[in-house]
Amino acid sequence: MDDPTLAARYRTLRRDLHQYPEPAWCEFYTTSRLIDELERREIDKLRYGSAIHATEGRRNVPDDTTLTEWRQRAREAGANDDVLETIGDGVTGAVAVVERGDGPTIALRVDIDALPITEADSDDHQPTAAGFRSTNEGYMHACGHDAHATIGLGVLDRVLGSDFTGTFKLILQPAEETISGGKSIADSGVLDDVDALLAPHIGLDHPSGEVVAGIDEFLAVRQFEATFRGESAHAGARPEAGDNAVQAMAAAVQNLYGLSRNSAGGTRVNAGRVGGGTASNIVPEEAFIEGEVRGETTDLMEYMWDRAEDVLAGAATMHNCEVTIERLGDAPSAHSDAALVEVVDRVARRTTGVDTVVASDSLGGSEDATYLMQRVHQRGGLAAYLGVGTDHPGGHHTPTFDVEAQDIAVGIDLLAGVIADLAADVSAGNADAA
Amino acid sequence: MDDPTLAARYRTLRRDLHQYPEPAWCEFYTTSRLIDELERREIDKLRYGSAIHATEGRRNVPDDTTLTEWRQRAREAGANDDVLETIGDGVTGAVAVVERGDGPTIALRVDIDALPITEADSDDHQPTAAGFRSTNEGYMHACGHDAHATIGLGVLDRVLGSDFTGTFKLILQPAEETISGGKSIADSGVLDDVDALLAPHIGLDHPSGEVVAGIDEFLAVRQFEATFRGESAHAGARPEAGDNAVQAMAAAVQNLYGLSRNSAGGTRVNAGRVGGGTASNIVPEEAFIEGEVRGETTDLMEYMWDRAEDVLAGAATMHNCEVTIERLGDAPSAHSDAALVEVVDRVARRTTGVDTVVASDSLGGSEDATYLMQRVHQRGGLAAYLGVGTDHPGGHHTPTFDVEAQDIAVGIDLLAGVIADLAADVSAGNADAA
Amino acid sequence: MDDPTLAARYRTLRRDLHQYPEPAWCEFYTTSRLIDELERREIDKLRYGSAIHATEGRRNVPDDTTLTEWRQRAREAGANDDVLETIGDGVTGAVAVVERGDGPTIALRVDIDALPITEADSDDHQPTAAGFRSTNEGYMHACGHDAHATIGLGVLDRVLGSDFTGTFKLILQPAEETISGGKSIADSGVLDDVDALLAPHIGLDHPSGEVVAGIDEFLAVRQFEATFRGESAHAGARPEAGDNAVQAMAAAVQNLYGLSRNSAGGTRVNAGRVGGGTASNIVPEEAFIEGEVRGETTDLMEYMWDRAEDVLAGAATMHNCEVTIERLGDAPSAHSDAALVEVVDRVARRTTGVDTVVASDSLGGSEDATYLMQRVHQRGGLAAYLGVGTDHPGGHHTPTFDVEAQDIAVGIDLLAGVIADLAADVSAGNADAA
Amino acid sequence: MDDPTLAARYRTLRRDLHQYPEPAWCEFYTTSRLIDELERREIDKLRYGSAIHATEGRRNVPDDTTLTEWRQRAREAGANDDVLETIGDGVTGAVAVVERGDGPTIALRVDIDALPITEADSDDHQPTAAGFRSTNEGYMHACGHDAHATIGLGVLDRVLGSDFTGTFKLILQPAEETISGGKSIADSGVLDDVDALLAPHIGLDHPSGEVVAGIDEFLAVRQFEATFRGESAHAGARPEAGDNAVQAMAAAVQNLYGLSRNSAGGTRVNAGRVGGGTASNIVPEEAFIEGEVRGETTDLMEYMWDRAEDVLAGAATMHNCEVTIERLGDAPSAHSDAALVEVVDRVARRTTGVDTVVASDSLGGSEDATYLMQRVHQRGGLAAYLGVGTDHPGGHHTPTFDVEAQDIAVGIDLLAGVIADLAADVSAGNADAA
């Protein structure tokens, strides 16, 4: 990308998004800001709100107080009131459609939500030094979704400026971090006519200049919240009258991490957020674990889940507590199709700024893009998940994560190139590729 | 107490306080409401704000956001703006002085703060049925301090209406539940001229009609907050890069409760409030335990503390975390003086509504009244802690705790009688009694 | 005791017993050695073997292999073959009866078993320095039962040499440490005609020269063995196929110690012996906890037991294991009768070598003498448990426990005096005393 | 193998070995029995005892009592006294050498030790039904080493009966299960002239009729014993005087299993054998964990080791105990050489009874054959580890593991064929293959 004006525009956009990180289903400012951008462009259809969600089945939607608080923040940050009206119940995100005659329907999915992490404030952290550190204290774009959204807009610009024939859909997906938005978008049907779905991710421990043409081995994941309920009591005067929910929770944490490894493949377990009790002198009546299990296959994830249920039940029994277990989200496994990966590989090798092309890699984590990929596969389309390297100083989901600006440009060039080639292949009668 | 008007007034006061429970150092409405009452009476000195606190050493003062939030609630509930101005930094509570010529200086200490407990909302819970359930959701007068404050005002009225000679001090102490207010008041010196200190407590598992003349065996207590700090990481992609603070915390909880019993006497330990982590897919970087240890003697409490420090340090080592331990509060042991207890016992036996007088009992819990008792003892005065029974349906510190109205009246009669006798004893030259 | 010949004889006996410590129900050498002593004296009845045991209900009898091994050791140490024949199934201990005409029936109970503790071998440990350290490596008289048996013989000598009228029964009780022998002896009926039962204990943290006239507050106790059964698997190749019994056991241990303290009184819990698994590379299929709970009252012990059962069940559930819980032994509470304690107190005050008489103390531990005391109480007799101090360097049940020789003499003098006084009281018509 | 006499002979040998399972370094009967067999054959050199071991560095040799006990058992089972004299210190195993002129030196390694597992005694377990269940109760050939030894003898017979030219070495290796024998044999130098080393394993979850030509991905392993030392005390009378080693151990077990998974590859951890304490009423002074960590690479194993050390240290700190950590054994990773694997693959395809040939598989477990493979590689030779399937009803290291007789025959045919081909290849000048 050689146009300095464009580069500056994308940098501004990304930095703006970075300053207003919003958690899953609360991307009110982000959605409004992106819709502003979209409305300035000549797109054929712009859809958002309940039109792009299967609202019945939405998971992990925050309570009204939280939604209200974030709507308020968005308003103060300058979000559009009309947009807020439409998306205010947490139906965030948007879909933009460009229709250019006969040709394949190609979708690009980027995710837009942020994480509950406090951003580093040291001067060697670029966003701090350059003045675009998070203004929503305690929240941060620590996984690069600000870059993803920017890439989405950039690719849209390139499609608009090209002789592309066919249909292009830009999917701005909310709520990826809680594994909730992907299923909601997929179930809404907006992807049902898609021939080829591309989903990029920045970083993933790959350096600047490296592209991964096809990513596989998405860990299947299930997130849950377990709530232990016992009986409170005065911890000095009558401790024996209590049934200690924090003891039950701690026993569960100790033994959840101790679930046996499995020789059939990698597994994961995390008690990522826990809490319990009210004051130091009260035997805790209630405690919770917000956690997850994962597996390299769905079977491995289910193995972990079965065992986790035993641990949670046993921990409650130990301390005469009740436990209720709520499933918060799942994501299946999925695969990148070889025919699409081949095109990405080919285009990457000719893209400026790309030094190395890795044919394939495993994700190691989970992604609810797999819901979208699954949906496209079920309808006979193809899907690929690909990686664009960047020299990120801190790991994903840490306070010092950051993205190099030029790698956003590489991502735009790469994806624009892939879309062009896919459309051209179809014109050339190469039906296999898409 | 036979005056129905007075009974109604005290009931109204107690129910009003019950509806506005406020946590330690945030008793803004409560203090304002009580000062309103005091100002309507003919007292000689009324002191509040930093005049009655050793502000340097105050412990467990909430952060500004919390103070601001509770000030705001108090204002909305009708608190006096001038009072709020004076006490707004959390220097809550008040001291009222009645000076009636030569005679002993007698102090009555009552505490006024509430607990972070959600009050029962079932109809068999009297405050709910009668419409004075807590309006500060999540907070509750679950230890009877609303009754204590009411007793304080009632005794003041009786002293004012009597031929008492000497000095009477009513101490409305904040922040008992966090073992913070007692020390602050004691260190301010307001008790330094006191000959006899009386501190009553309602309930304590004694039924209506029962009085405990002297309570002893206060458990020594130390409250603390331990914070574990590790390293966050993506729980799916790179779990090995994390140092899991929640695992450290859970190991500590399991082993804190497992500290050995001691044959020298009773001990306690509680991890009353815990938490950690930010999201299900992030290896938790930070976790905390807000807890306490107790002992029937200070030595036993220190035994528990020494062992607790080992557990906290070891738990951190286990998971490559750092732990910092902050002491939040202590309360020493103390004893009730026989000479005072004898007067309480004597008066109780002639008080209407008292069926049974228990000579002495052990508290079983902790109380920062011991700081005030200690201070009075150091200056050569006497002190007694006494109990006024009530048929409380739920235990102290539980959602269904409640107090019978007539037992508040018994408390007023009893204490007014004791003060009268003490003053009379001194007039009669019985120097031993006070 | 001024007779140097006697003193030397008792020293020899005690040191001999000390060298051959034997665990519960395996006191083959000890019983044989004591029967040798008894047979040299003019006693009227000597009973041992199944005659003095309720053999049906005996608890914690070791398996045949263990019995055989200890019989073999006893034989090698010089035990009498005929005696071994009679007691060989583990019906150890003996009862000697002296009948001297009309008068009260007075019983003295001493226990004779040792502990599975490795004795200290440093030179500042007296038995090591003086050459009578345990020759049964791994076992030790670490609770003074060698001294108890010696006191028993000494008192018998004194009764035999006196003008005592009445009946004297010396009970040499086995298997106290496993809370098994007391019930077996009591249920056999050998105490059913006893008017007064005396049970002494040496040490108990009281120094040389101190006597405790009446000990109370025996902790009620229940001992148990919990066995966890899961599924083994190769720990490298197929860990997921295992159900890990050691994980279940460890979770149980962590949470058993964490059972809540009780404001109603002291409690105890111990997982005193644990084990599990077979090799480092096999997921453990089986694990066990041999433990106990105690309480200052039987109710408190039952409180601990109820909660312990929850912990054991929950731990098994956690790791998909089965748990079976076997009760190994119980001991009730019991009290020392004031009438008897008074006599002990009186005699102690005139006994040479006694500096201090403590009227009463709590045991703090458990004792199956309470079964014998209970039986005597049920038949209308009296019972007292008393303490004879000694400067023991290490605590009871530790490798450096030891007893001062002169305190054995004090014990003999004291008990002989008490028995003489009790008999004389009865002659004098003082029916209350016995 | 069509010779019914031979088949019967091998069946007899295997069943005899199966009846006398012996643990690592105690294979006295097994070694003697195999030496008897070897001496009946025309081999050129037979070596055993310290001649084939680097005795200095031997690990995990049991104590003298254990060695004596197993020597005694071997003697009673009919072992040769002269052989026992030579191998009695635990230098078990043997090496037989056949020298047939010029040609490659080819070694076959089989292991001979058994496991501390109690064999199933149900009638559907073939060894029980057919009367050759383990007579060493508590020990079992639960990993097929009885079959391995039999295969070794069978292959020797085939080499002896063929026109093989070159040198053939049969290595009967002891102490594989404790990862001890392989290093001892390797370091002795007996393999230093070997051109090709073959190491077979039966079963490994592959069914009868399946051969795995080359096994890779041996998990690197480190075995350890951690000993916690605290302070004992009477659990009823003075629990606070103890420092509880079993609590420390249990905390360590809970947190060892909780060590974080690693995204770089598979890891394992097992606390395979644990124990502690002496009696239910004594606070445990000592406890131990015999465990292991593994990793798909040595780096992953070291990652686990580093974290395990933290856990063990922290657990000790928690309960004021000391911990000492002894490394018991390691095994490195190793690989099977393609040139050798190719020959195995080729021969397997023509071997009767083989239906399926799997080119390669991962072991999933650890094996100290890797020490021998490493040694051979260092000297320029080749090595392959191969699998011979069998329908084993229970998993390896479980009480119902068993081997089908015909699969032993398949193993003999396969390996004899491979050795013939390797010798022939060399004769034919194909230096690459060996």
Short mmCIF file of N, CA and C in Angstrom, two decimals, chain C residues 336-414:
data_model
loop_
_atom_site.label_atom_id
_atom_site.label_comp_id
_atom_site.label_asym_id
_atom_site.label_seq_id
_atom_site.Cartn_x
_atom_site.Cartn_y
_atom_site.Cartn_z
N SER C 336 -14.09 -38.24 85.82
CA SER C 336 -13.53 -38.76 87.07
C SER C 336 -14.45 -38.35 88.21
N ASP C 337 -14.76 -39.33 89.10
CA ASP C 337 -15.69 -39.05 90.20
C ASP C 337 -15.01 -38.24 91.30
N ALA C 338 -15.75 -37.24 91.77
CA ALA C 338 -15.19 -36.34 92.78
C ALA C 338 -14.76 -37.08 94.04
N ALA C 339 -15.55 -38.07 94.46
CA ALA C 339 -15.24 -38.78 95.70
C ALA C 339 -13.88 -39.47 95.61
N LEU C 340 -13.61 -40.05 94.45
CA LEU C 340 -12.31 -40.72 94.26
C LEU C 340 -11.20 -39.69 94.12
N VAL C 341 -11.47 -38.65 93.36
CA VAL C 341 -10.46 -37.62 93.11
C VAL C 341 -10.01 -36.99 94.42
N GLU C 342 -10.95 -36.84 95.31
CA GLU C 342 -10.66 -36.25 96.61
C GLU C 342 -9.64 -37.11 97.37
N VAL C 343 -9.82 -38.43 97.31
CA VAL C 343 -8.87 -39.33 97.97
C VAL C 343 -7.49 -39.22 97.32
N VAL C 344 -7.47 -39.19 96.01
CA VAL C 344 -6.18 -39.06 95.31
C VAL C 344 -5.51 -37.76 95.73
N ASP C 345 -6.26 -36.70 95.77
CA ASP C 345 -5.73 -35.39 96.14
C ASP C 345 -5.12 -35.44 97.54
N ARG C 346 -5.87 -36.01 98.45
CA ARG C 346 -5.44 -36.09 99.84
C ARG C 346 -4.14 -36.92 99.96
N VAL C 347 -4.13 -38.06 99.34
CA VAL C 347 -2.95 -38.93 99.44
C VAL C 347 -1.73 -38.27 98.77
N ALA C 348 -2.00 -37.65 97.64
CA ALA C 348 -0.88 -37.03 96.91
C ALA C 348 -0.18 -35.98 97.77
N ARG C 349 -0.94 -35.25 98.54
CA ARG C 349 -0.36 -34.19 99.35
C ARG C 349 0.59 -34.70 100.42
N ARG C 350 0.50 -35.99 100.72
CA ARG C 350 1.41 -36.53 101.74
C ARG C 350 2.45 -37.48 101.13
N THR C 351 2.41 -37.61 99.80
CA THR C 351 3.34 -38.54 99.14
C THR C 351 4.69 -37.86 98.90
N THR C 352 5.76 -38.56 99.31
CA THR C 352 7.11 -38.05 99.08
C THR C 352 7.37 -37.88 97.59
N GLY C 353 8.00 -36.77 97.26
CA GLY C 353 8.31 -36.54 95.85
C GLY C 353 7.26 -35.74 95.13
N VAL C 354 6.13 -35.51 95.77
CA VAL C 354 5.07 -34.71 95.13
C VAL C 354 5.16 -33.28 95.66
N ASP C 355 5.43 -32.35 94.78
CA ASP C 355 5.53 -30.93 95.16
C ASP C 355 4.21 -30.19 94.98
N THR C 356 3.52 -30.56 93.95
CA THR C 356 2.33 -29.81 93.54
C THR C 356 1.20 -30.78 93.26
N VAL C 357 0.01 -30.44 93.74
CA VAL C 357 -1.15 -31.25 93.38
C VAL C 357 -2.13 -30.36 92.62
N VAL C 358 -2.39 -30.72 91.40
CA VAL C 358 -3.36 -30.00 90.58
C VAL C 358 -4.68 -30.73 90.75
N ALA C 359 -5.69 -29.98 91.17
CA ALA C 359 -6.96 -30.64 91.47
C ALA C 359 -7.55 -31.34 90.24
N SER C 360 -7.51 -30.65 89.12
CA SER C 360 -8.07 -31.30 87.92
C SER C 360 -7.45 -30.69 86.67
N ASP C 361 -7.51 -31.44 85.62
CA ASP C 361 -6.97 -30.96 84.34
C ASP C 361 -7.76 -31.66 83.23
N SER C 362 -7.66 -31.08 82.05
CA SER C 362 -8.30 -31.76 80.93
C SER C 362 -7.24 -32.58 80.20
N LEU C 363 -7.68 -33.71 79.63
CA LEU C 363 -6.71 -34.58 78.98
C LEU C 363 -6.25 -33.99 77.66
N GLY C 364 -7.18 -33.48 76.93
CA GLY C 364 -6.79 -32.93 75.62
C GLY C 364 -6.70 -34.02 74.57
N GLY C 365 -6.48 -35.23 74.98
CA GLY C 365 -6.43 -36.34 74.02
C GLY C 365 -7.58 -37.28 74.25
N SER C 366 -7.46 -38.48 73.73
CA SER C 366 -8.49 -39.49 73.94
C SER C 366 -7.84 -40.68 74.60
N GLU C 367 -8.65 -41.58 75.12
CA GLU C 367 -8.17 -42.67 75.94
C GLU C 367 -9.26 -43.71 75.94
N ASP C 368 -8.94 -44.96 75.70
CA ASP C 368 -10.04 -45.91 75.76
C ASP C 368 -10.23 -46.45 77.18
N ALA C 369 -9.48 -45.93 78.15
CA ALA C 369 -9.85 -46.14 79.55
C ALA C 369 -11.28 -45.70 79.79
N THR C 370 -11.78 -44.80 78.94
CA THR C 370 -13.15 -44.32 79.14
C THR C 370 -14.16 -45.45 78.99
N TYR C 371 -13.84 -46.47 78.19
CA TYR C 371 -14.74 -47.63 78.11
C TYR C 371 -14.82 -48.35 79.46
N LEU C 372 -13.66 -48.48 80.11
CA LEU C 372 -13.63 -49.17 81.40
C LEU C 372 -14.33 -48.31 82.45
N MET C 373 -14.08 -47.01 82.41
CA MET C 373 -14.73 -46.10 83.37
C MET C 373 -16.25 -46.15 83.20
N GLN C 374 -16.68 -46.13 81.93
CA GLN C 374 -18.11 -46.19 81.63
C GLN C 374 -18.74 -47.48 82.17
N ARG C 375 -18.05 -48.58 81.97
CA ARG C 375 -18.56 -49.88 82.43
C ARG C 375 -18.71 -49.89 83.95
N VAL C 376 -17.67 -49.36 84.62
CA VAL C 376 -17.71 -49.33 86.08
C VAL C 376 -18.84 -48.41 86.54
N HIS C 377 -18.98 -47.27 85.86
CA HIS C 377 -20.08 -46.37 86.20
C HIS C 377 -21.44 -47.05 86.03
N GLN C 378 -21.58 -47.78 84.93
CA GLN C 378 -22.87 -48.45 84.66
C GLN C 378 -23.21 -49.46 85.75
N ARG C 379 -22.20 -50.05 86.40
CA ARG C 379 -22.43 -51.05 87.45
C ARG C 379 -22.45 -50.39 88.83
N GLY C 380 -22.42 -49.08 88.89
CA GLY C 380 -22.55 -48.39 90.16
C GLY C 380 -21.24 -48.09 90.87
N GLY C 381 -20.11 -48.36 90.22
CA GLY C 381 -18.82 -48.08 90.83
C GLY C 381 -18.33 -46.67 90.51
N LEU C 382 -17.17 -46.36 91.03
CA LEU C 382 -16.56 -45.05 90.79
C LEU C 382 -15.28 -45.23 89.96
N ALA C 383 -14.86 -44.17 89.36
CA ALA C 383 -13.65 -44.25 88.54
C ALA C 383 -12.91 -42.92 88.56
N ALA C 384 -11.60 -43.00 88.52
CA ALA C 384 -10.81 -41.77 88.39
C ALA C 384 -9.61 -42.02 87.50
N TYR C 385 -9.32 -41.02 86.70
CA TYR C 385 -8.15 -41.04 85.83
C TYR C 385 -7.22 -39.96 86.37
N LEU C 386 -5.97 -40.32 86.64
CA LEU C 386 -5.10 -39.36 87.31
C LEU C 386 -3.74 -39.27 86.61
N GLY C 387 -3.06 -38.18 86.85
CA GLY C 387 -1.79 -37.95 86.18
C GLY C 387 -0.62 -37.88 87.14
N VAL C 388 0.50 -38.48 86.74
CA VAL C 388 1.74 -38.43 87.51
C VAL C 388 2.77 -37.74 86.62
N GLY C 389 3.18 -36.55 87.01
CA GLY C 389 4.08 -35.78 86.17
C GLY C 389 5.45 -36.41 85.99
N THR C 390 6.10 -36.05 84.92
CA THR C 390 7.50 -36.44 84.72
C THR C 390 8.12 -35.45 83.74
N ASP C 391 9.39 -35.17 83.92
CA ASP C 391 10.06 -34.21 83.03
C ASP C 391 10.40 -34.87 81.70
N HIS C 392 9.38 -35.09 80.89
CA HIS C 392 9.67 -35.77 79.62
C HIS C 392 10.25 -34.77 78.63
N PRO C 393 11.44 -35.11 78.06
CA PRO C 393 12.15 -34.14 77.18
C PRO C 393 11.37 -33.89 75.88
N GLY C 394 10.93 -34.94 75.23
CA GLY C 394 10.11 -34.74 74.03
C GLY C 394 8.66 -34.96 74.40
N GLY C 395 7.75 -34.48 73.56
CA GLY C 395 6.33 -34.68 73.81
C GLY C 395 5.93 -36.14 73.66
N HIS C 396 4.75 -36.46 74.15
CA HIS C 396 4.20 -37.79 73.90
C HIS C 396 4.13 -38.03 72.40
N HIS C 397 4.38 -39.23 72.01
CA HIS C 397 4.32 -39.64 70.60
C HIS C 397 5.40 -38.97 69.75
N THR C 398 6.50 -38.62 70.36
CA THR C 398 7.63 -38.13 69.56
C THR C 398 8.86 -39.00 69.87
N PRO C 399 9.86 -38.96 69.00
CA PRO C 399 11.01 -39.87 69.12
C PRO C 399 11.87 -39.63 70.37
N THR C 400 11.71 -38.52 71.03
CA THR C 400 12.57 -38.25 72.20
C THR C 400 11.80 -38.29 73.53
N PHE C 401 10.60 -38.83 73.49
CA PHE C 401 9.85 -38.97 74.73
C PHE C 401 10.63 -39.87 75.69
N ASP C 402 10.59 -39.53 76.96
CA ASP C 402 11.22 -40.39 77.96
C ASP C 402 10.60 -40.09 79.33
N VAL C 403 10.85 -40.97 80.27
CA VAL C 403 10.27 -40.89 81.61
C VAL C 403 11.40 -40.93 82.63
N GLU C 404 11.28 -40.10 83.67
CA GLU C 404 12.27 -40.14 84.76
C GLU C 404 11.95 -41.31 85.69
N ALA C 405 13.00 -42.06 86.05
CA ALA C 405 12.80 -43.26 86.86
C ALA C 405 12.09 -42.94 88.18
N GLN C 406 12.48 -41.84 88.84
CA GLN C 406 11.91 -41.58 90.17
C GLN C 406 10.42 -41.31 90.12
N ASP C 407 9.94 -40.90 88.94
CA ASP C 407 8.51 -40.61 88.85
C ASP C 407 7.68 -41.90 88.78
N ILE C 408 8.32 -42.95 88.34
CA ILE C 408 7.65 -44.26 88.40
C ILE C 408 7.45 -44.63 89.88
N ALA C 409 8.49 -44.38 90.69
CA ALA C 409 8.38 -44.64 92.14
C ALA C 409 7.28 -43.79 92.77
N VAL C 410 7.20 -42.53 92.35
CA VAL C 410 6.14 -41.66 92.88
C VAL C 410 4.77 -42.23 92.54
N GLY C 411 4.65 -42.70 91.32
CA GLY C 411 3.38 -43.29 90.89
C GLY C 411 3.00 -44.49 91.73
N ILE C 412 3.98 -45.33 92.00
CA ILE C 412 3.71 -46.52 92.82
C ILE C 412 3.26 -46.10 94.23
N ASP C 413 4.03 -45.19 94.83
CA ASP C 413 3.69 -44.74 96.18
C ASP C 413 2.29 -44.13 96.22
N LEU C 414 2.02 -43.28 95.27
CA LEU C 414 0.73 -42.59 95.25
C LEU C 414 -0.42 -43.57 95.16
#
